Coordinates of C-alpha atoms in Angstrom, one line a residue:
M2 CA -0.1 0.2 0.0
L3 CA 1.4 3.4 -0.9
S4 CA 1.2 6.0 1.4
F5 CA 1.3 9.7 0.5
T6 CA 1.3 11.1 3.4
D7 CA 5.2 12.1 3.4
S8 CA 4.7 14.2 0.2
P9 CA 5.5 17.7 0.6
P10 CA 2.5 19.8 0.1
I11 CA 2.8 21.9 -3.2
A12 CA 3.6 25.0 -1.3
A13 CA 6.7 23.2 0.1
T14 CA 7.7 21.6 -3.2
E15 CA 7.5 25.0 -5.0
A16 CA 9.4 26.3 -2.1
A17 CA 12.1 24.3 -2.7
A18 CA 12.6 25.0 -6.4
P19 CA 14.9 27.6 -8.0
Q20 CA 13.3 31.1 -8.3
S21 CA 13.4 31.1 -11.8
D22 CA 11.2 27.6 -11.6
Q23 CA 8.9 29.6 -9.3
K24 CA 8.2 32.2 -12.0
R25 CA 7.8 29.7 -15.1
R26 CA 5.2 27.2 -14.4
V27 CA 3.9 25.2 -17.6
V28 CA 0.6 24.2 -17.3
P29 CA -0.1 20.3 -17.9
F30 CA -2.3 19.3 -20.5
H31 CA -0.5 16.2 -22.1
P32 CA -3.4 13.5 -20.2
L33 CA -6.1 14.4 -22.0
L34 CA -4.1 14.7 -25.7
F35 CA -2.6 11.4 -24.5
A36 CA -6.0 9.9 -23.8
A37 CA -7.4 11.1 -27.2
F38 CA -4.3 9.7 -28.9
P39 CA -5.1 6.1 -29.5
L40 CA -8.8 6.7 -30.4
L41 CA -7.8 9.2 -32.9
A42 CA -5.0 6.9 -34.2
L43 CA -7.1 4.1 -34.7
Y44 CA -10.1 6.3 -36.4
A45 CA -7.3 8.0 -38.7
Q46 CA -6.6 4.3 -40.2
N47 CA -10.2 4.0 -40.5
V48 CA -11.7 7.2 -41.3
A49 CA -13.2 5.6 -44.5
K50 CA -14.7 2.7 -42.5
I51 CA -16.5 4.5 -39.8
P52 CA -18.9 7.2 -39.5
V53 CA -17.2 10.5 -37.9
H54 CA -19.8 10.8 -35.2
E55 CA -18.8 7.6 -33.7
I56 CA -15.9 8.9 -32.4
F57 CA -17.3 11.7 -30.0
S58 CA -18.5 9.2 -27.7
P59 CA -15.3 7.3 -26.8
L60 CA -13.3 10.5 -26.8
F61 CA -15.6 11.9 -24.6
K62 CA -15.6 9.0 -22.3
A63 CA -11.8 9.1 -22.4
A64 CA -11.7 12.1 -21.5
M65 CA -13.7 12.2 -18.6
G66 CA -12.2 9.1 -17.4
T67 CA -8.8 11.0 -17.4
L68 CA -10.1 13.8 -15.6
G69 CA -10.9 11.7 -13.1
L70 CA -7.7 10.3 -12.7
W71 CA -6.1 13.6 -12.6
L72 CA -8.2 14.7 -10.1
L73 CA -7.6 12.0 -7.9
F74 CA -4.2 12.2 -7.7
L75 CA -4.1 15.8 -7.3
L76 CA -6.3 15.5 -4.1
M77 CA -3.5 13.0 -3.1
T78 CA -0.2 15.0 -4.1
R79 CA -1.6 18.8 -4.1
H80 CA 0.6 19.0 -7.0
L81 CA -0.9 19.6 -10.3
R82 CA 1.6 18.7 -12.5
K83 CA 2.8 15.4 -10.7
A84 CA -1.3 14.4 -10.9
A85 CA -0.9 15.1 -14.6
M86 CA 2.2 12.8 -14.9
A87 CA 0.5 10.2 -13.0
A88 CA -2.6 10.1 -15.1
S89 CA -1.0 10.4 -18.0
V90 CA 1.1 7.1 -17.1
I91 CA -2.2 5.3 -16.4
V92 CA -3.8 6.5 -19.5
L93 CA -0.9 5.1 -21.7
L94 CA -0.3 1.7 -20.6
F95 CA -3.9 1.3 -20.2
F96 CA -4.6 1.6 -24.0
S97 CA -1.4 0.0 -24.7
Y98 CA -1.5 -3.3 -23.2
R99 CA -2.9 -5.1 -26.0
H100 CA -0.1 -4.5 -27.9
I101 CA 2.4 -5.3 -25.1
L102 CA 0.8 -8.6 -24.9
N103 CA 0.8 -9.2 -28.5
V104 CA 4.9 -8.5 -28.9
M105 CA 5.5 -11.0 -26.1
P106 CA 5.8 -14.9 -26.4
K107 CA 2.9 -16.6 -25.9
G108 CA 4.8 -18.8 -23.2
L109 CA 5.1 -15.2 -20.9
H110 CA 1.6 -14.3 -21.5
D111 CA 0.9 -15.3 -17.8
L112 CA 3.6 -12.9 -17.0
V113 CA 2.7 -9.6 -18.9
L114 CA -0.2 -8.4 -16.0
P115 CA 2.1 -8.8 -13.0
A116 CA 5.1 -6.8 -14.5
F117 CA 2.5 -4.4 -16.2
L118 CA 1.2 -3.8 -12.9
L119 CA 4.7 -3.5 -10.8
A120 CA 6.0 -1.1 -13.5
L121 CA 3.2 0.9 -12.8
V122 CA 3.2 1.3 -9.2
C123 CA 7.1 2.0 -9.9
L124 CA 6.4 4.5 -12.0
L125 CA 3.5 6.1 -10.1
F126 CA 5.6 6.1 -6.8
A127 CA 8.8 8.2 -8.6
I128 CA 6.3 10.5 -9.7
I129 CA 4.7 11.0 -6.2
R130 CA 8.1 10.9 -4.3
T131 CA 10.0 13.4 -6.5
R132 CA 10.5 17.1 -5.1
Q133 CA 11.4 18.7 -8.6
P134 CA 8.6 21.2 -10.1
L135 CA 8.7 18.8 -13.0
N136 CA 8.5 22.1 -15.3
D137 CA 10.7 21.3 -18.0
T138 CA 9.2 17.3 -18.1
T139 CA 5.9 18.9 -18.2
S140 CA 6.9 20.7 -21.4
V141 CA 8.4 18.0 -23.1
L142 CA 5.2 15.5 -22.2
N143 CA 3.0 18.5 -23.7
L144 CA 5.2 18.8 -26.7
A145 CA 5.2 15.0 -27.2
A146 CA 1.5 14.6 -27.3
L147 CA 1.0 17.1 -29.9
V148 CA 3.6 15.7 -31.7
L149 CA 1.8 12.3 -31.8
L150 CA -1.6 13.6 -32.4
A151 CA -0.5 15.6 -35.2
P152 CA -0.6 12.9 -37.8
S153 CA -3.4 11.2 -36.9
C154 CA -5.4 14.7 -36.9
W155 CA -3.9 15.2 -40.8
D156 CA -4.8 11.8 -42.0
I157 CA -8.6 12.5 -40.6
T158 CA -9.0 15.6 -41.6
T159 CA -7.6 14.7 -45.7
G160 CA -9.8 11.4 -45.3
L161 CA -12.7 13.6 -44.2
R162 CA -12.0 15.8 -47.1
A163 CA -11.6 13.0 -49.6
N164 CA -14.4 11.0 -48.5
A165 CA -16.6 14.0 -48.8
I166 CA -15.6 14.7 -52.5
A167 CA -15.9 11.1 -53.4
I168 CA -19.3 11.0 -52.3
E169 CA -20.6 13.9 -53.8
Q170 CA -19.2 12.9 -57.1
A171 CA -20.7 9.6 -56.7
S172 CA -23.9 11.3 -56.0
A173 CA -24.0 13.4 -59.2
P174 CA -26.5 10.9 -61.8
A175 CA -24.4 8.8 -64.1
P176 CA -24.0 10.2 -68.0
G177 CA -26.9 8.4 -69.7
G178 CA -27.8 5.9 -66.4
N179 CA -30.9 5.4 -65.1
G180 CA -30.8 6.7 -61.9
N181 CA -29.9 4.7 -59.1
A182 CA -29.0 1.6 -61.0
K183 CA -26.0 3.6 -62.1
G184 CA -24.5 4.4 -58.5
Y185 CA -26.0 6.4 -55.3
S186 CA -28.5 8.7 -55.6
A187 CA -30.9 9.8 -52.6
T188 CA -34.2 8.6 -52.1
V189 CA -37.3 10.5 -51.0
L190 CA -39.6 8.6 -48.4
P191 CA -42.9 8.3 -49.1
Q192 CA -45.3 9.6 -46.3
R193 CA -48.1 7.5 -46.2
H194 CA -47.5 3.7 -47.2
L195 CA -50.7 2.3 -46.0
S196 CA -53.1 4.6 -47.8
E197 CA -51.3 4.1 -51.2
A198 CA -50.1 0.7 -51.2
P199 CA -52.3 -2.5 -53.1
Q200 CA -52.9 -4.9 -50.3
D201 CA -52.2 -7.9 -53.0
V202 CA -48.5 -7.3 -53.7
P203 CA -46.1 -9.8 -52.5
D204 CA -43.8 -8.8 -49.7
V205 CA -40.1 -9.2 -50.8
Y206 CA -37.5 -10.7 -48.7
Y207 CA -33.6 -10.4 -49.5
I208 CA -31.7 -12.3 -46.8
I209 CA -27.7 -12.5 -47.2
L210 CA -26.1 -15.4 -45.2
D211 CA -22.3 -14.1 -45.1
A212 CA -19.7 -16.4 -46.2
Y213 CA -22.1 -19.4 -47.3
G214 CA -20.8 -21.4 -50.0
R215 CA -22.2 -23.7 -52.6
A216 CA -23.3 -27.3 -51.8
D217 CA -21.0 -28.9 -54.1
R218 CA -18.1 -26.8 -52.8
L219 CA -19.2 -27.5 -49.0
K220 CA -18.3 -31.1 -50.2
T221 CA -15.3 -30.7 -51.9
Y222 CA -13.4 -28.3 -49.1
Y223 CA -15.5 -29.4 -45.9
A224 CA -16.1 -33.0 -46.2
Y225 CA -19.9 -31.8 -45.6
D226 CA -22.5 -33.0 -47.5
N227 CA -25.5 -30.2 -47.3
T228 CA -28.0 -32.0 -49.6
P229 CA -30.8 -32.4 -46.6
F230 CA -30.7 -28.6 -46.4
I231 CA -31.1 -27.8 -50.4
Q232 CA -33.9 -30.6 -50.2
A233 CA -35.6 -28.9 -47.1
L234 CA -35.5 -25.7 -49.0
E235 CA -36.9 -27.7 -52.2
A236 CA -39.8 -28.7 -50.7
R237 CA -41.0 -25.5 -49.6
G238 CA -40.7 -24.6 -53.1
F239 CA -37.3 -22.4 -53.9
T240 CA -35.7 -23.2 -57.1
I241 CA -31.7 -23.2 -56.2
P242 CA -29.4 -22.9 -59.3
R243 CA -26.7 -25.3 -58.9
H244 CA -23.8 -23.0 -60.3
S245 CA -24.4 -19.9 -58.8
A246 CA -21.1 -17.7 -58.5
A247 CA -20.5 -14.2 -56.4
N248 CA -19.6 -11.3 -58.3
Y249 CA -17.2 -10.4 -56.0
N250 CA -15.2 -12.0 -52.9
Q251 CA -15.4 -9.2 -50.4
T252 CA -18.9 -8.4 -48.9
P253 CA -19.0 -4.6 -49.4
L254 CA -18.2 -5.0 -52.9
C255 CA -21.0 -7.9 -53.0
L256 CA -23.5 -5.8 -51.3
A257 CA -23.4 -2.8 -53.2
S258 CA -23.0 -4.6 -56.7
A259 CA -26.3 -6.8 -55.7
L260 CA -28.2 -4.0 -54.6
S261 CA -27.6 -1.2 -57.1
M262 CA -28.1 -4.3 -59.7
N263 CA -24.8 -3.2 -61.7
Y264 CA -21.2 -3.9 -61.4
L265 CA -19.1 -1.6 -59.7
D266 CA -16.6 -0.9 -62.7
E267 CA -19.2 0.3 -64.6
R268 CA -19.7 3.5 -63.0
P269 CA -18.3 6.7 -63.4
N270 CA -14.9 7.3 -63.2
H271 CA -15.8 8.4 -59.2
R272 CA -13.5 6.7 -56.4
L273 CA -14.8 4.3 -54.5
T274 CA -15.0 4.2 -50.8
P275 CA -16.3 2.0 -47.8
E276 CA -19.0 5.0 -47.6
I277 CA -19.8 5.2 -51.0
L278 CA -20.6 1.3 -51.0
R279 CA -22.4 1.6 -47.6
R280 CA -24.7 4.1 -49.4
M281 CA -25.0 2.3 -52.5
V282 CA -26.5 -0.6 -49.8
D283 CA -28.3 1.6 -47.7
D284 CA -30.4 3.9 -50.4
N285 CA -30.8 1.2 -53.3
P286 CA -32.7 1.4 -56.5
I287 CA -34.4 -2.1 -55.4
A288 CA -36.3 -0.1 -52.2
A289 CA -36.5 3.0 -54.6
Y290 CA -38.5 1.0 -57.3
L291 CA -40.7 -1.0 -54.6
R292 CA -41.4 2.2 -52.6
K293 CA -43.1 4.0 -55.5
R294 CA -45.2 1.0 -55.7
G295 CA -46.6 1.7 -52.0
Y296 CA -43.8 -1.0 -50.2
H297 CA -42.2 -0.3 -46.8
Y298 CA -38.1 -0.5 -46.8
I299 CA -37.1 -2.5 -43.6
N300 CA -33.7 -3.7 -42.7
V301 CA -32.8 -6.1 -39.8
W302 CA -29.4 -4.8 -39.2
S303 CA -26.1 -6.9 -38.8
G304 CA -24.5 -4.5 -36.7
L305 CA -21.8 -3.8 -39.1
E306 CA -20.9 -0.4 -40.7
E307 CA -21.2 -2.2 -44.2
S308 CA -24.6 -2.7 -43.7
R309 CA -25.9 -0.1 -41.9
V310 CA -29.2 1.7 -43.3
T311 CA -30.4 4.9 -42.5
T312 CA -33.0 5.3 -45.0
A313 CA -35.1 2.3 -44.3
D314 CA -38.8 3.0 -42.6
L315 CA -38.0 0.6 -39.6
V316 CA -34.8 -0.9 -38.8
L317 CA -34.6 -4.0 -36.3
N318 CA -31.7 -5.5 -34.1
N319 CA -29.7 -1.7 -34.3
Q320 CA -29.1 -1.3 -30.7
P321 CA -25.2 -2.6 -30.6
D322 CA -23.8 -2.6 -26.9
L323 CA -20.6 -0.6 -28.1
S324 CA -19.9 1.1 -31.6
T325 CA -17.2 -0.8 -33.9
L326 CA -14.6 1.9 -32.8
E327 CA -15.3 1.5 -28.9
G328 CA -15.1 -2.3 -29.2
N329 CA -11.8 -2.3 -31.0
M330 CA -10.6 0.0 -28.8
L331 CA -11.5 -1.6 -25.6
G332 CA -10.0 -4.3 -27.1
N333 CA -6.8 -3.1 -26.9
T334 CA -6.7 -2.2 -23.1
V335 CA -6.4 -3.8 -19.9
M336 CA -10.0 -4.5 -19.5
G337 CA -10.3 -5.9 -23.0
A338 CA -7.4 -8.8 -22.1
S339 CA -9.3 -9.8 -19.5
S340 CA -11.2 -13.3 -20.1
T341 CA -14.4 -11.8 -18.9
Y342 CA -14.8 -9.3 -21.5
E343 CA -13.8 -11.1 -24.0
K344 CA -16.6 -13.5 -23.3
K345 CA -19.0 -10.5 -22.9
R346 CA -17.9 -9.7 -26.6
Y347 CA -18.7 -13.3 -27.8
N348 CA -22.3 -13.0 -26.0
E349 CA -23.0 -9.9 -27.6
H350 CA -22.2 -10.9 -31.0
R351 CA -24.2 -14.0 -30.5
K352 CA -27.1 -12.2 -29.6
R353 CA -26.6 -10.3 -33.1
L354 CA -26.8 -13.0 -34.9
L355 CA -29.9 -14.4 -33.0
G356 CA -31.5 -10.7 -33.5
G357 CA -31.2 -11.1 -37.2
F358 CA -33.3 -14.5 -37.3
N359 CA -35.7 -13.1 -34.9
G360 CA -36.0 -9.8 -36.7
L361 CA -36.8 -12.0 -39.7
E362 CA -39.9 -13.7 -38.1
K363 CA -40.9 -10.1 -36.1
V364 CA -41.7 -8.5 -39.8
A365 CA -43.6 -11.2 -41.0
E366 CA -46.1 -10.0 -39.0
L367 CA -46.3 -6.6 -40.0
P368 CA -49.7 -6.2 -42.3
Y369 CA -48.1 -3.8 -45.2
P370 CA -45.9 -4.9 -48.2
K371 CA -42.6 -4.7 -47.3
F372 CA -39.1 -5.2 -49.1
V373 CA -37.0 -6.6 -46.5
F374 CA -33.3 -6.8 -46.5
T375 CA -31.2 -8.3 -44.0
H376 CA -27.5 -9.0 -43.8
I377 CA -26.5 -11.9 -41.2
L378 CA -22.8 -12.5 -40.3
A379 CA -23.0 -16.2 -40.6
P380 CA -21.6 -18.9 -40.9
H381 CA -18.9 -16.4 -41.4
P382 CA -16.1 -16.5 -38.5
P383 CA -16.1 -16.3 -35.7
F384 CA -17.4 -19.5 -34.8
V385 CA -19.6 -18.8 -31.9
F386 CA -22.4 -21.6 -32.5
G387 CA -22.2 -25.5 -32.1
P388 CA -24.4 -27.1 -34.7
N389 CA -27.4 -27.2 -31.8
G390 CA -27.0 -23.4 -31.3
E391 CA -24.7 -24.3 -28.3
A392 CA -22.4 -21.1 -27.2
I393 CA -18.8 -21.4 -28.3
D394 CA -16.1 -18.9 -27.2
P395 CA -12.9 -19.3 -29.9
K396 CA -9.8 -18.0 -28.0
G397 CA -8.4 -14.3 -27.9
P398 CA -10.5 -11.6 -28.7
L399 CA -13.5 -11.2 -30.9
N400 CA -12.6 -10.5 -34.2
L401 CA -14.1 -11.2 -38.0
A402 CA -11.0 -12.6 -39.4
D403 CA -11.3 -15.0 -41.8
A404 CA -9.8 -16.7 -45.0
S405 CA -5.8 -16.4 -44.9
D406 CA -6.1 -14.2 -41.9
L407 CA -7.9 -16.4 -39.4
L408 CA -5.3 -19.1 -40.8
Q409 CA -2.8 -17.6 -38.8
E410 CA -4.5 -18.5 -35.5
I411 CA -6.2 -21.6 -36.4
T412 CA -5.8 -24.7 -38.1
R413 CA -7.6 -25.7 -41.4
A414 CA -8.9 -28.5 -39.5
E415 CA -10.1 -26.2 -36.7
Y416 CA -11.3 -23.8 -39.7
S417 CA -13.5 -26.4 -41.2
R418 CA -14.8 -27.7 -38.0
G419 CA -15.9 -24.3 -36.9
Y420 CA -17.4 -23.5 -40.4
V421 CA -19.4 -26.7 -40.9
A422 CA -20.7 -26.5 -36.9
Q423 CA -22.1 -23.2 -37.3
L424 CA -23.3 -23.7 -41.1
Q425 CA -25.5 -26.3 -39.4
Y426 CA -27.0 -23.9 -36.8
V427 CA -27.7 -21.4 -39.5
N428 CA -29.9 -23.9 -41.5
A429 CA -32.0 -24.6 -38.5
R430 CA -32.4 -20.8 -38.1
V431 CA -32.9 -19.9 -41.7
L432 CA -35.7 -23.0 -42.1
E433 CA -37.4 -21.7 -39.1
A434 CA -37.4 -18.3 -40.6
V435 CA -38.7 -19.3 -43.8
D436 CA -41.3 -21.5 -42.4
T437 CA -42.7 -18.2 -40.3
I438 CA -42.6 -16.0 -43.2
L439 CA -44.4 -18.4 -45.2
R440 CA -47.3 -18.8 -42.3
Q441 CA -47.3 -15.4 -41.9
S442 CA -47.6 -13.9 -45.2
K443 CA -51.1 -13.2 -46.3
H444 CA -50.0 -13.6 -50.2
R445 CA -47.3 -15.8 -51.5
P446 CA -43.9 -13.6 -50.8
I447 CA -40.8 -13.4 -52.9
I448 CA -37.6 -14.7 -50.9
I449 CA -34.1 -14.7 -51.9
I450 CA -31.7 -16.1 -49.6
Q451 CA -27.8 -15.8 -51.0
G452 CA -24.5 -16.1 -49.6
D453 CA -22.7 -12.7 -50.5
H454 CA -19.8 -14.5 -51.1
G455 CA -18.4 -18.3 -50.5
S456 CA -16.7 -19.8 -47.9
R457 CA -13.0 -18.6 -48.1
M458 CA -10.8 -21.4 -45.7
N459 CA -8.3 -21.2 -49.5
L460 CA -8.6 -17.5 -50.3
D461 CA -5.5 -15.7 -49.8
W462 CA -6.2 -11.8 -48.7
E463 CA -3.3 -10.5 -50.8
S464 CA -2.2 -13.3 -53.4
L465 CA -4.5 -14.3 -56.3
A466 CA -1.9 -17.4 -57.0
R467 CA -2.4 -18.7 -53.6
T468 CA -6.2 -18.3 -53.9
D469 CA -8.6 -21.3 -55.1
L470 CA -11.2 -19.3 -57.1
R471 CA -13.7 -22.0 -56.8
E472 CA -14.1 -21.5 -52.9
P473 CA -14.9 -18.1 -52.3
F474 CA -17.2 -17.3 -55.7
S475 CA -19.2 -20.3 -55.3
I476 CA -22.7 -19.8 -53.2
L477 CA -25.9 -20.6 -52.3
N478 CA -28.6 -19.0 -54.0
A479 CA -32.1 -20.0 -53.2
Y480 CA -35.0 -18.5 -54.9
Y481 CA -38.8 -18.5 -54.1
V482 CA -40.5 -16.6 -56.9
P483 CA -43.5 -17.3 -59.0
D484 CA -42.8 -19.6 -62.2
K485 CA -42.2 -16.8 -64.6
V486 CA -39.0 -15.8 -62.5
R487 CA -38.1 -19.5 -62.2
R488 CA -38.0 -20.0 -65.8
D489 CA -35.8 -17.1 -66.2
L490 CA -33.2 -18.1 -64.0
P491 CA -30.4 -19.0 -65.4
D492 CA -28.2 -21.9 -63.8
N493 CA -25.2 -19.6 -63.4
V494 CA -27.0 -16.6 -62.0
T495 CA -24.9 -14.2 -60.3
P496 CA -26.3 -11.7 -57.4
V497 CA -26.1 -8.6 -60.0
N498 CA -28.9 -10.1 -62.2
S499 CA -31.2 -11.4 -59.2
F500 CA -33.6 -8.5 -58.7
R501 CA -33.3 -7.2 -62.7
I502 CA -35.2 -10.9 -63.0
V503 CA -37.4 -10.5 -60.1
L504 CA -38.2 -6.4 -60.8
S505 CA -38.8 -7.0 -64.8
D506 CA -40.8 -10.4 -64.5
V507 CA -43.1 -9.5 -61.5
F508 CA -43.6 -5.7 -61.5
G509 CA -42.8 -4.9 -65.3
A510 CA -39.3 -3.2 -64.6
K511 CA -37.0 -2.9 -67.4
Y512 CA -33.9 -4.3 -66.2
P513 CA -32.3 -6.3 -68.7
P514 CA -30.0 -9.2 -67.0
L515 CA -26.2 -8.4 -67.4
P516 CA -23.4 -10.7 -68.2
E517 CA -22.5 -12.8 -65.3
R518 CA -18.8 -11.7 -64.6
N519 CA -16.6 -12.6 -61.3
Y520 CA -14.0 -10.1 -59.7
Y521 CA -11.2 -10.9 -57.3
S522 CA -9.4 -8.1 -55.5
T523 CA -6.9 -8.1 -52.5
E524 CA -7.5 -6.6 -49.1
S525 CA -5.3 -4.2 -49.3
H526 CA -6.2 -3.1 -52.7
P527 CA -10.1 -3.6 -52.8
Y528 CA -10.9 -1.8 -55.7
A529 CA -8.2 -3.3 -58.2
F530 CA -10.8 -5.7 -59.9
V531 CA -9.1 -8.7 -61.3
D532 CA -11.6 -10.1 -64.0
V533 CA -11.5 -13.9 -63.0
T534 CA -14.4 -15.0 -65.1
Q535 CA -12.7 -16.8 -67.8
R536 CA -10.2 -18.2 -65.4
L537 CA -13.1 -19.6 -62.7
A538 CA -14.8 -21.2 -65.6
Q539 CA -12.2 -22.6 -66.9
I540 CA -11.2 -24.6 -63.6
A541 CA -15.0 -24.7 -62.4
D542 CA -15.1 -28.4 -63.7
S543 CA -11.6 -29.4 -61.9
S544 CA -11.9 -32.7 -59.7
Q545 CA -8.0 -31.6 -58.4
L546 CA -7.7 -29.3 -55.8
A547 CA -5.5 -26.7 -56.5
H548 CA -2.0 -26.6 -54.0
I549 CA -2.6 -23.6 -51.9
P550 CA 0.7 -22.5 -50.2
A551 CA 1.0 -21.3 -46.9
P552 CA -0.1 -17.5 -46.1
P553 CA 2.5 -15.1 -45.8
P554 CA 3.1 -14.0 -42.0
K555 CA 0.1 -11.9 -40.6
K556 CA 0.5 -7.9 -40.8
S557 CA 0.4 -6.0 -37.8
G558 CA -1.4 -2.6 -37.4
D559 CA -4.6 -1.2 -35.8
A560 CA -7.3 -1.6 -38.6
V561 CA -10.5 -2.1 -37.2
Q562 CA -11.4 -5.5 -38.1
S563 CA -14.7 -5.5 -40.7
V564 CA -16.0 -8.2 -42.5
R565 CA -14.8 -8.6 -46.1

């Protein structure tokens, strides 16, 4: 137990200082800057992925916590600069704990926390016991905090400006285009749906199951026979094209392309950004077209920024306990490294997944015509459900890594077992949701269930050469649609054409189908598209698996984990 009774009062300390130091009293402000630094640094690396409003709440909480520490030590020491130094030491160590843990060998992890606490106590003891006025030290710390913050502030400022310019350009109508089908363009919310909508039109459901692979690829890569699930869907009236493929291999690209009913490379010469892709998902031409016919636009949110919807008339499952930024930031702290916190995060993730399925069952009861879009982050990792819905907590902190990134942490056998177990539970919940929708619907609905992309155990995030294209591009694609749509669905239909066919055949729209194409891109250059359509066609019937070299060592960094 530290005792502060021997620490000289501020008056005695100042009296012992040289007269020149008494006249030059530096005001400390470094604790607040050090508290802001890790948050702003993380946001600066993800400024294109996360809306700026998400930074305000964690910044406020960090500032209040730091001020509380500062005040506590001020009451103990009656010395403003000592208290500020003590607060800064605690703040810096608190936010850097996970980084310290990551650079230590795993065999020493159990020793990190005791060493961390010992170092903290020694530093605080040295600060409290010093008799120096700390003017020079405070000046250095103030300057160091400013220098640390400057690059992040610059990156945030330039990033926000670049995003604003890109969004302004993307919002402009495409030359010769057809409105929203050629990119992002804001729609007008209708004011009176119920009085305008006919009551004999079908509800429309678009259900995205993240990383749900095609049955033949599940058998090849995971030794899992998904035939019972496919037959259960067919028994309920679904048509399942046997050679469906994704248009892209990353979720934001897949969603934006499918809901805009267009290829992203056909947009005008405007720079794509995560926010533009999100807006293409949010305010999409399918919802706009159906709204003109009296439909409500309903979203059951996944909790991911990539599929956040703000223009819907109703959003369910939309209250995450922590924002993306807060969750990732807390994961780097002492608190975030605790097993209790990690378990809490996995429980929240399970709750979010269950909320997606529960939301589908709730909206089925709503009496008015509706277009329902939901993106459920499963069977995509992390693998948090067993085949019967039992809770599973993977080792380490919650993250959304998959493909070559996840294979840096688990074996292929563990990947395969976890994926299959979670897929089995997803199958059961999908059938329950479908049965509820069919039972509650007054008129035969339209239901499209798709994998945005396939499973990705054999995808390398930075190398096309090390990727077996057959797996990530082969998707589940199931249609509960009228007979005319069923007849017009090609066996190799891709998501970009799903609603072109549905809107044309059911509602009389004029959206001719586009050529079926497939594009690969890396994690570091997601918009540098490589057309792999021909390559995929050439290897599609190969019975031999390509040899996939081991992925390179995982990169370090503070990028926010988001689904890709």
